[in-house]
Coordinates of C-alpha atoms in Angstrom, one line a residue:
M1 CA 134.2 170.9 160.5
S2 CA 133.9 170.7 156.7
K3 CA 131.2 168.8 155.1
I4 CA 132.1 165.7 153.1
E5 CA 129.9 165.2 150.1
I6 CA 129.5 161.6 149.0
K7 CA 128.3 160.9 145.4
I8 CA 127.0 157.5 144.5
K9 CA 126.8 156.7 140.8
I10 CA 124.2 154.1 140.0
N11 CA 124.4 152.2 136.7
I12 CA 120.8 151.2 135.8
W13 CA 121.6 149.8 132.4
P14 CA 122.0 146.2 133.4
Y15 CA 118.5 146.3 135.0
V16 CA 117.0 147.9 131.9
S17 CA 118.8 145.5 129.6
T18 CA 117.5 142.5 131.6
M19 CA 113.9 143.9 131.5
L20 CA 114.2 144.4 127.7
W21 CA 115.5 140.9 127.0
T22 CA 112.8 139.5 129.2
L23 CA 110.1 141.5 127.4
L24 CA 111.5 140.4 124.0
A25 CA 111.5 136.7 125.1
A26 CA 107.9 137.0 126.3
C27 CA 106.9 138.5 122.9
I28 CA 108.6 135.8 121.0
F29 CA 107.1 133.1 123.2
S30 CA 103.6 134.6 122.9
G31 CA 104.0 134.9 119.2
G32 CA 105.0 131.3 118.9
I33 CA 102.0 130.2 121.0
I34 CA 99.6 132.3 118.8
Y35 CA 101.3 131.0 115.6
Y36 CA 101.0 127.3 116.5
A37 CA 97.7 127.7 118.2
Q38 CA 96.3 128.8 114.8
Y39 CA 97.5 125.5 113.3
D40 CA 95.9 123.6 116.2
V41 CA 92.6 125.4 115.9
I42 CA 92.5 124.9 112.2
N43 CA 93.5 121.2 112.2
N44 CA 91.1 120.3 115.0
S45 CA 88.1 122.6 114.7
S46 CA 86.5 121.2 111.6
S47 CA 85.0 118.4 113.6
N48 CA 83.6 120.8 116.2
Y49 CA 82.3 123.7 114.1
N50 CA 80.5 124.1 110.9
Q51 CA 83.1 124.2 108.1
K52 CA 81.6 127.4 106.6
V53 CA 81.9 129.2 109.9
L54 CA 85.5 128.0 110.4
N55 CA 86.5 129.2 106.9
E56 CA 85.0 132.6 107.6
Y57 CA 86.9 132.8 110.9
I58 CA 90.2 131.9 109.1
K59 CA 89.6 134.4 106.3
N60 CA 88.3 137.3 108.3
T61 CA 90.4 137.0 111.5
V62 CA 93.4 134.7 111.2
I63 CA 94.4 135.7 107.6
E64 CA 93.8 139.4 108.4
Q65 CA 96.1 139.1 111.4
N66 CA 98.9 137.5 109.3
I67 CA 98.5 140.1 106.5
N68 CA 99.0 142.8 109.2
L69 CA 102.1 141.0 110.4
E70 CA 103.4 140.8 106.8
M71 CA 103.0 144.6 106.5
N72 CA 105.0 145.1 109.7
Y73 CA 107.6 142.5 108.8
P74 CA 107.8 142.5 105.0
D75 CA 111.1 140.5 104.8
D76 CA 109.9 137.6 106.9
Y77 CA 109.3 134.6 104.6
R78 CA 107.6 132.6 107.3
I79 CA 104.6 134.8 107.4
D80 CA 104.0 134.4 103.6
M81 CA 104.5 130.6 104.0
H82 CA 101.9 130.6 106.8
L83 CA 99.5 132.7 104.6
G84 CA 99.9 130.1 101.8
Y85 CA 98.9 127.4 104.3
L86 CA 95.9 129.3 105.5
Y87 CA 94.6 130.0 102.0
N88 CA 95.2 126.3 101.1
V89 CA 93.0 125.4 104.1
I90 CA 90.1 127.5 102.9
K91 CA 90.7 126.2 99.3
E92 CA 91.6 129.5 97.8
F93 CA 94.4 127.8 95.9
D94 CA 95.5 130.7 93.6
K95 CA 96.2 132.9 96.6
A96 CA 97.9 129.9 98.4
E97 CA 100.2 129.4 95.5
Y98 CA 100.9 133.2 95.3
Y99 CA 102.0 133.3 99.0
Y100 CA 104.0 130.1 98.8
K101 CA 105.9 131.5 95.8
K102 CA 106.4 134.8 97.7
A103 CA 107.9 132.9 100.6
V104 CA 110.3 131.1 98.2
A105 CA 111.4 134.4 96.8
K106 CA 112.1 135.9 100.2
A107 CA 113.7 132.9 101.8
P108 CA 117.5 133.1 102.5
I109 CA 120.0 130.9 100.6
N110 CA 120.1 127.3 101.9
I111 CA 116.6 127.7 103.5
Y112 CA 114.5 125.1 101.6
R113 CA 111.3 124.9 103.7
P114 CA 109.3 127.3 101.4
L115 CA 110.3 125.2 98.4
Y116 CA 109.2 122.1 100.2
E117 CA 105.8 123.6 101.1
L118 CA 105.3 124.8 97.5
A119 CA 106.2 121.3 96.1
A120 CA 103.8 119.7 98.6
F121 CA 101.1 122.1 97.5
Y122 CA 101.6 121.1 93.9
I123 CA 101.5 117.4 94.8
E124 CA 98.2 117.8 96.6
Q125 CA 96.9 119.5 93.5
S126 CA 98.2 116.6 91.4
R127 CA 100.5 119.0 89.6
F128 CA 103.3 116.5 89.6
D129 CA 105.5 118.0 86.8
E130 CA 105.7 121.3 88.7
A131 CA 106.4 119.5 91.9
Q132 CA 109.1 117.5 90.3
E133 CA 110.8 120.6 88.9
I134 CA 111.1 121.9 92.4
I135 CA 112.4 118.6 93.8
D136 CA 115.0 118.6 91.0
E137 CA 116.2 122.0 92.2
F138 CA 117.2 120.6 95.6
P139 CA 121.0 120.1 95.7
Q140 CA 122.2 116.5 96.2
V141 CA 124.2 117.1 99.4
A142 CA 124.4 115.4 102.7
N143 CA 122.1 117.8 104.4
P144 CA 119.7 115.8 106.7
A145 CA 116.9 118.3 106.5
L146 CA 117.1 118.4 102.7
I147 CA 117.2 114.7 102.4
K148 CA 114.1 114.4 104.6
Y149 CA 112.3 117.0 102.5
Q150 CA 113.0 114.9 99.4
S151 CA 111.8 111.7 101.0
Y152 CA 108.7 113.3 102.4
L153 CA 107.8 114.7 99.0
Y154 CA 108.2 111.5 97.1
R155 CA 106.1 109.7 99.7
K156 CA 103.4 112.4 99.4
K157 CA 103.5 111.8 95.6
G158 CA 103.1 108.1 96.2
D159 CA 100.1 108.6 98.5
V160 CA 98.3 110.7 95.9
Y161 CA 99.0 108.2 93.2
Y162 CA 97.8 105.4 95.5
D163 CA 94.6 107.2 96.4
N164 CA 94.0 107.6 92.7
Q165 CA 94.5 103.9 92.2
R166 CA 97.7 104.4 90.1
Y167 CA 99.5 101.8 92.1
Y168 CA 102.5 101.3 89.8
Y169 CA 103.4 105.0 90.0
A170 CA 102.8 105.0 93.7
L171 CA 105.3 102.1 94.1
K172 CA 108.0 104.0 92.2
E173 CA 107.5 107.1 94.4
Y174 CA 107.7 105.0 97.6
E175 CA 110.9 103.4 96.4
R176 CA 112.4 106.9 95.7
A177 CA 111.2 108.0 99.2
R178 CA 113.0 105.0 100.7
Y179 CA 116.1 105.6 98.7
Y180 CA 116.5 109.2 100.1
W181 CA 115.6 108.3 103.7
L182 CA 118.3 105.6 103.8
K183 CA 120.9 108.2 102.9
L184 CA 120.5 109.6 106.4
S185 CA 123.3 108.5 108.8
R186 CA 120.6 108.0 111.5
P187 CA 117.3 107.3 109.7
G188 CA 114.3 107.3 112.0
L189 CA 113.0 103.7 112.4
K190 CA 109.4 104.7 112.8
Y191 CA 109.2 106.5 109.5
I192 CA 111.1 103.9 107.5
K193 CA 108.9 101.1 109.0
S194 CA 105.7 102.8 108.0
L195 CA 107.2 103.6 104.5
N196 CA 108.3 100.0 104.1
M197 CA 104.8 98.8 105.1
R198 CA 103.1 101.1 102.5
L199 CA 105.6 100.0 99.8
S200 CA 105.0 96.4 100.6
E201 CA 101.2 96.7 100.6
T202 CA 101.4 98.4 97.2
A203 CA 103.7 95.8 95.7
V204 CA 101.4 93.0 97.0
L205 CA 98.4 94.7 95.5
L206 CA 100.2 95.0 92.1
A207 CA 101.1 91.3 92.4
D208 CA 97.4 90.4 92.9
I209 CA 96.5 92.5 89.9
A210 CA 99.1 90.7 87.8
V211 CA 97.9 87.3 88.9
N212 CA 94.4 88.1 87.9
S213 CA 95.8 89.0 84.4
N214 CA 97.8 85.7 84.3
Q215 CA 101.1 87.7 84.4
V216 CA 102.9 85.3 86.8
E217 CA 106.4 86.7 86.2
E218 CA 105.2 90.3 86.9
A219 CA 103.5 89.0 90.1
V220 CA 106.7 87.3 91.3
H221 CA 108.7 90.5 90.6
F222 CA 106.3 92.7 92.7
L223 CA 106.3 90.1 95.5
Q224 CA 110.1 90.2 95.6
V225 CA 110.0 94.0 95.8
A226 CA 107.7 93.5 98.8
E227 CA 110.0 90.9 100.3
K228 CA 113.0 93.2 100.0
V229 CA 111.5 95.8 102.3
N230 CA 109.6 93.4 104.5
P231 CA 111.6 90.1 104.6
K232 CA 109.8 88.6 107.5
D233 CA 106.3 89.1 106.2
F234 CA 104.5 85.7 106.1
I235 CA 101.9 86.6 103.5
V236 CA 104.5 87.9 101.0
R237 CA 106.8 84.8 101.4
Y238 CA 103.8 82.4 101.3
K239 CA 102.5 84.0 98.1
L240 CA 106.0 83.6 96.6
A241 CA 106.1 80.0 97.6
L242 CA 102.8 79.3 95.8
M243 CA 103.6 81.6 92.8
T244 CA 107.0 80.0 92.0
A245 CA 105.8 76.4 92.4
N246 CA 105.4 76.0 88.6
T247 CA 108.1 78.4 87.4
D248 CA 110.9 77.7 89.8
P249 CA 110.1 74.6 92.1
E250 CA 113.5 74.7 93.8
L251 CA 113.0 78.3 94.9
S252 CA 109.4 77.5 95.9
Y253 CA 110.8 74.6 98.0
K254 CA 113.2 77.1 99.8
Y255 CA 110.2 79.3 100.8
F256 CA 108.0 76.4 101.8
S257 CA 110.6 74.6 103.9
K258 CA 111.4 77.8 105.9
L259 CA 107.7 78.8 106.3
F260 CA 106.7 75.4 107.4
K261 CA 109.3 75.5 110.2
E262 CA 108.2 79.0 111.3
Y263 CA 104.4 78.7 110.8
P264 CA 103.6 75.0 110.5
T265 CA 99.9 75.5 111.4
Q266 CA 99.4 78.2 108.7
V267 CA 101.0 76.6 105.7
D268 CA 98.9 74.4 103.5
Y269 CA 100.8 71.2 103.8
T270 CA 99.0 69.6 100.8
A271 CA 100.4 72.4 98.6
Y272 CA 103.8 71.7 100.1
Y273 CA 103.4 68.0 99.6
D274 CA 102.3 68.5 95.9
L275 CA 105.5 70.6 95.3
L276 CA 107.7 67.8 96.7
L277 CA 106.0 65.3 94.4
K278 CA 106.6 67.7 91.5
L279 CA 110.3 67.8 92.4
V280 CA 110.4 64.0 92.5
E281 CA 109.0 63.9 89.0
L282 CA 111.3 66.6 87.7
Y283 CA 114.5 65.0 88.9
E284 CA 113.3 61.6 87.6
L285 CA 112.9 63.1 84.2
E286 CA 116.4 64.6 84.4
G287 CA 117.8 61.3 85.5
D288 CA 118.9 62.6 88.9
Y289 CA 117.5 59.7 90.9
N290 CA 119.3 60.5 94.1
K291 CA 117.6 63.9 94.3
A292 CA 114.3 62.2 93.3
K293 CA 114.6 59.8 96.2
L294 CA 115.5 62.6 98.5
Y295 CA 112.4 64.6 97.7
D296 CA 110.2 61.4 97.8
F297 CA 111.6 60.8 101.3
R298 CA 110.8 64.4 102.3
A299 CA 107.2 64.1 101.0
K300 CA 106.5 60.9 103.0
S301 CA 108.2 62.4 106.1
L302 CA 105.9 65.5 105.7
L303 CA 102.7 63.4 105.9
D304 CA 104.0 61.4 108.8
Y305 CA 105.0 64.6 110.7
V306 CA 101.6 66.2 110.1
Y307 CA 99.7 63.1 111.1
I308 CA 101.6 62.7 114.4
N309 CA 102.3 66.3 115.4
L310 CA 100.2 68.9 113.7
I311 CA 96.8 70.4 113.5
S312 CA 96.7 72.8 110.5
V313 CA 94.4 75.6 109.5
K314 CA 93.1 73.4 106.6
D315 CA 92.3 70.4 108.9
V316 CA 89.5 71.6 111.0
S317 CA 86.4 73.8 111.0
F318 CA 85.7 75.5 114.3
K319 CA 82.4 77.2 115.3
M320 CA 81.6 78.9 118.6
T321 CA 77.9 78.0 119.1
D322 CA 77.1 79.6 122.5
K323 CA 78.6 82.1 125.1
V324 CA 76.9 82.4 128.4
L325 CA 77.8 84.4 131.5
Y326 CA 76.5 83.0 134.8
K327 CA 76.4 84.9 138.1
V328 CA 76.8 83.1 141.4
G329 CA 76.3 85.5 144.3
N330 CA 78.8 88.3 143.5
K331 CA 80.9 86.3 141.2
Y332 CA 80.7 85.1 137.6
K333 CA 81.4 82.0 135.6
I334 CA 81.6 81.6 131.8
L335 CA 80.2 78.7 129.7
L336 CA 81.3 78.3 126.1
K337 CA 80.0 75.8 123.6
C338 CA 81.6 75.0 120.2
N339 CA 81.7 72.5 117.4
I340 CA 84.7 71.1 115.6
Q341 CA 84.7 69.2 112.3
N342 CA 87.5 67.3 110.6
V343 CA 87.6 68.8 107.1
S344 CA 91.0 67.2 106.1
G345 CA 91.5 64.0 104.2
M346 CA 93.1 62.2 107.1
S347 CA 91.8 61.0 110.5
I348 CA 92.9 63.0 113.5
K349 CA 94.0 61.7 116.9
D350 CA 95.6 63.2 120.0
M351 CA 93.9 66.6 119.6
K352 CA 93.7 68.9 122.6
L353 CA 92.0 72.2 123.2
E354 CA 93.2 75.2 125.2
V355 CA 91.3 78.4 126.0
I356 CA 93.0 81.5 127.3
Y357 CA 90.7 84.0 129.0
K358 CA 91.7 87.6 129.1
L359 CA 90.5 90.7 130.7
G360 CA 91.9 93.4 128.4
D361 CA 95.5 92.4 127.8
T362 CA 95.8 90.4 131.1
V363 CA 95.5 86.6 131.1
I364 CA 93.1 85.7 133.9
E365 CA 92.7 81.9 133.4
K366 CA 93.7 79.0 131.1
Y367 CA 91.6 76.0 130.4
T368 CA 92.8 72.8 128.7
K369 CA 90.9 69.8 127.6
I370 CA 91.7 66.5 125.7
L371 CA 89.3 66.2 122.8
I372 CA 90.6 63.0 121.2
D373 CA 93.0 60.7 122.9
S374 CA 95.5 58.3 121.3
T375 CA 93.0 55.4 121.3
N376 CA 90.4 57.2 119.2
R377 CA 90.2 58.9 115.8
L378 CA 88.2 61.8 114.3
L379 CA 87.6 60.6 110.8
P380 CA 87.3 62.9 107.7
N381 CA 84.0 64.9 107.8
D382 CA 83.2 63.7 111.3
S383 CA 82.6 66.3 114.0
I384 CA 82.5 66.8 117.7
N385 CA 79.5 68.9 118.7
D386 CA 78.5 70.8 121.8
I387 CA 81.9 70.8 123.3
R388 CA 81.4 72.6 126.6
I389 CA 84.2 74.7 128.1
I390 CA 83.5 75.3 131.8
P391 CA 86.3 77.0 133.8
K392 CA 86.7 75.9 137.4
T393 CA 87.2 79.4 138.9
L394 CA 84.5 81.8 139.9
R395 CA 85.7 85.4 139.3
S396 CA 84.6 88.9 140.3
Y397 CA 83.9 91.3 137.4
T398 CA 82.6 94.8 137.4
Q399 CA 80.0 95.9 134.9
S400 CA 82.7 97.7 132.9
D401 CA 84.8 94.5 132.9
I402 CA 82.3 92.4 131.0
P403 CA 82.7 93.9 127.5
N404 CA 86.5 93.5 127.9
I405 CA 86.5 89.7 128.6
S406 CA 87.9 87.8 125.6
A407 CA 89.0 84.3 124.7
E408 CA 91.6 82.7 122.5
V409 CA 90.9 79.1 121.5
Y410 CA 93.7 76.8 120.4
L411 CA 93.8 73.3 119.0
Y412 CA 97.0 71.3 119.1
K413 CA 98.8 68.0 119.3
L414 CA 102.1 69.4 120.4
P415 CA 101.9 72.5 122.8
S416 CA 104.6 74.2 120.7
K417 CA 102.4 74.0 117.6
K418 CA 99.1 75.5 118.5
L419 CA 96.5 76.5 115.9
C420 CA 94.5 79.6 116.9
V421 CA 90.9 79.0 115.8
Y422 CA 89.1 81.8 117.7
N423 CA 90.2 85.1 119.1
S424 CA 87.5 87.6 120.1
K425 CA 85.7 89.4 122.8
L426 CA 83.0 87.3 124.3
F427 CA 80.4 89.7 125.6
D428 CA 79.2 93.3 125.1
A429 CA 77.6 95.8 127.5
K430 CA 74.1 94.5 126.7
T431 CA 74.9 90.8 127.5
E432 CA 72.3 89.2 129.7
V433 CA 73.8 87.7 132.8
R434 CA 72.0 84.4 133.9
Q435 CA 71.5 83.7 137.5
S436 CA 72.3 80.3 139.0
K437 CA 72.5 79.3 142.7
L438 CA 74.8 76.5 141.8
G439 CA 77.0 78.4 139.4
L440 CA 76.0 76.2 136.4
D441 CA 72.9 74.1 136.8
C442 CA 73.2 70.4 137.1
Q443 CA 71.5 70.0 133.7
S444 CA 74.6 71.6 132.0
Y445 CA 76.9 69.1 133.6
I446 CA 74.6 66.2 132.7
E447 CA 74.4 67.4 129.1
F448 CA 78.2 67.9 129.0
F449 CA 79.1 64.4 130.1
A450 CA 76.4 62.8 128.0
S451 CA 77.6 64.7 124.8
Q452 CA 81.2 63.5 125.5
I453 CA 80.0 59.9 125.8
L454 CA 78.0 60.1 122.6
N455 CA 80.8 61.7 120.7
I456 CA 83.3 59.1 121.8
G457 CA 80.9 56.3 121.0
S458 CA 80.1 57.6 117.5
T459 CA 83.8 58.1 116.8
I460 CA 84.7 54.6 117.9
S461 CA 81.7 53.2 115.8
S462 CA 82.9 55.2 112.7
Y463 CA 86.4 53.9 113.2
K464 CA 85.3 50.3 113.4
D465 CA 83.1 50.7 110.3
S466 CA 86.0 52.1 108.3
R467 CA 88.2 49.1 108.9

């Protein structure tokens, strides 16, 4: 019987290929971790280590590692860009500029990141002309990355101008940054929101500077710039309402009428009332008596509306006079005391108080109280003192809960038009907790009812004397 030889040919290349690709992926992954870890160490270590020691570490270790990498990969622009960043961190700016320029020279066509980094470096150095020359080199094409680079650089210029108190130039740069960002088909809302906020803040600051220099038209212009990017901002629109009262009363009226509907407790209704009287006088002089009668009617209706429905920020002065935390067994009760004074020119009736207690962001209790009913008045300059706010519910708190207890205090005639007069945390970790077997001692209740009787009596007496 002949022997049969069987040869088996084994192809090992697929296994070798798989191992090589796996090894390459691991190297790339490890390199990426090292590369970004360097950024993380540099950006976060300055608060943990002495700056001098950190700089020595960057210079003698991190930079040396990257210089060795550059020698092994001389065509990789990213290494030079990173070296520019590292030298910038340790404030060796000549070398930083050298490596940023080297990265620009090595970068392939249509790769603009090194140009962006060099321009950003020039902006940080306040070398704005050199930065602008680079920005002008960017082609005006619908490339999302390129558009973002241009927007970021203009914003960075704006920030440097702002920090140097050159607010007019900052405003112009923020406007350019916004212009480029809005070219994107899908602009990021978070970035544009923060940019709009910075632009608006700068414009309002310039408006305030203009007002102090009696440049009313300039102030109005800057406020309108702020309104364009932040159209719902109460402060901007309210300042426009006040600023245009003399120069353009009709425009001022449009602002006041809208704001009074949206924020009735925050608008100074006397300024609104004075504007309406000014419009009455204006149209009477022009001979338009129908419009004069219309605005006269609106002025009277405004005062009636305020008297019946509204407590405004200019009507009352609120002062929290005492905050006490009582402990009953394993539970707690809060006692607040406050004073309220009528600082308006009118008497106040039908005023109520509401307190919302919170633990963190969670509402734990609401307390309401009638301060002045429809049969009484709080006359101008009169006050209600030692108002005691004593919630009915005993609650359990841990020691860590106590500093997180807060209260919001509202005054109102109509529940839909509440004026917030207090919003703050009540206690801190060192607050002394008072012990009481009865929760709140009887003396507190006696003083509470006595103070209410005295206040009502003095208010009725003042009202009788005023007739």
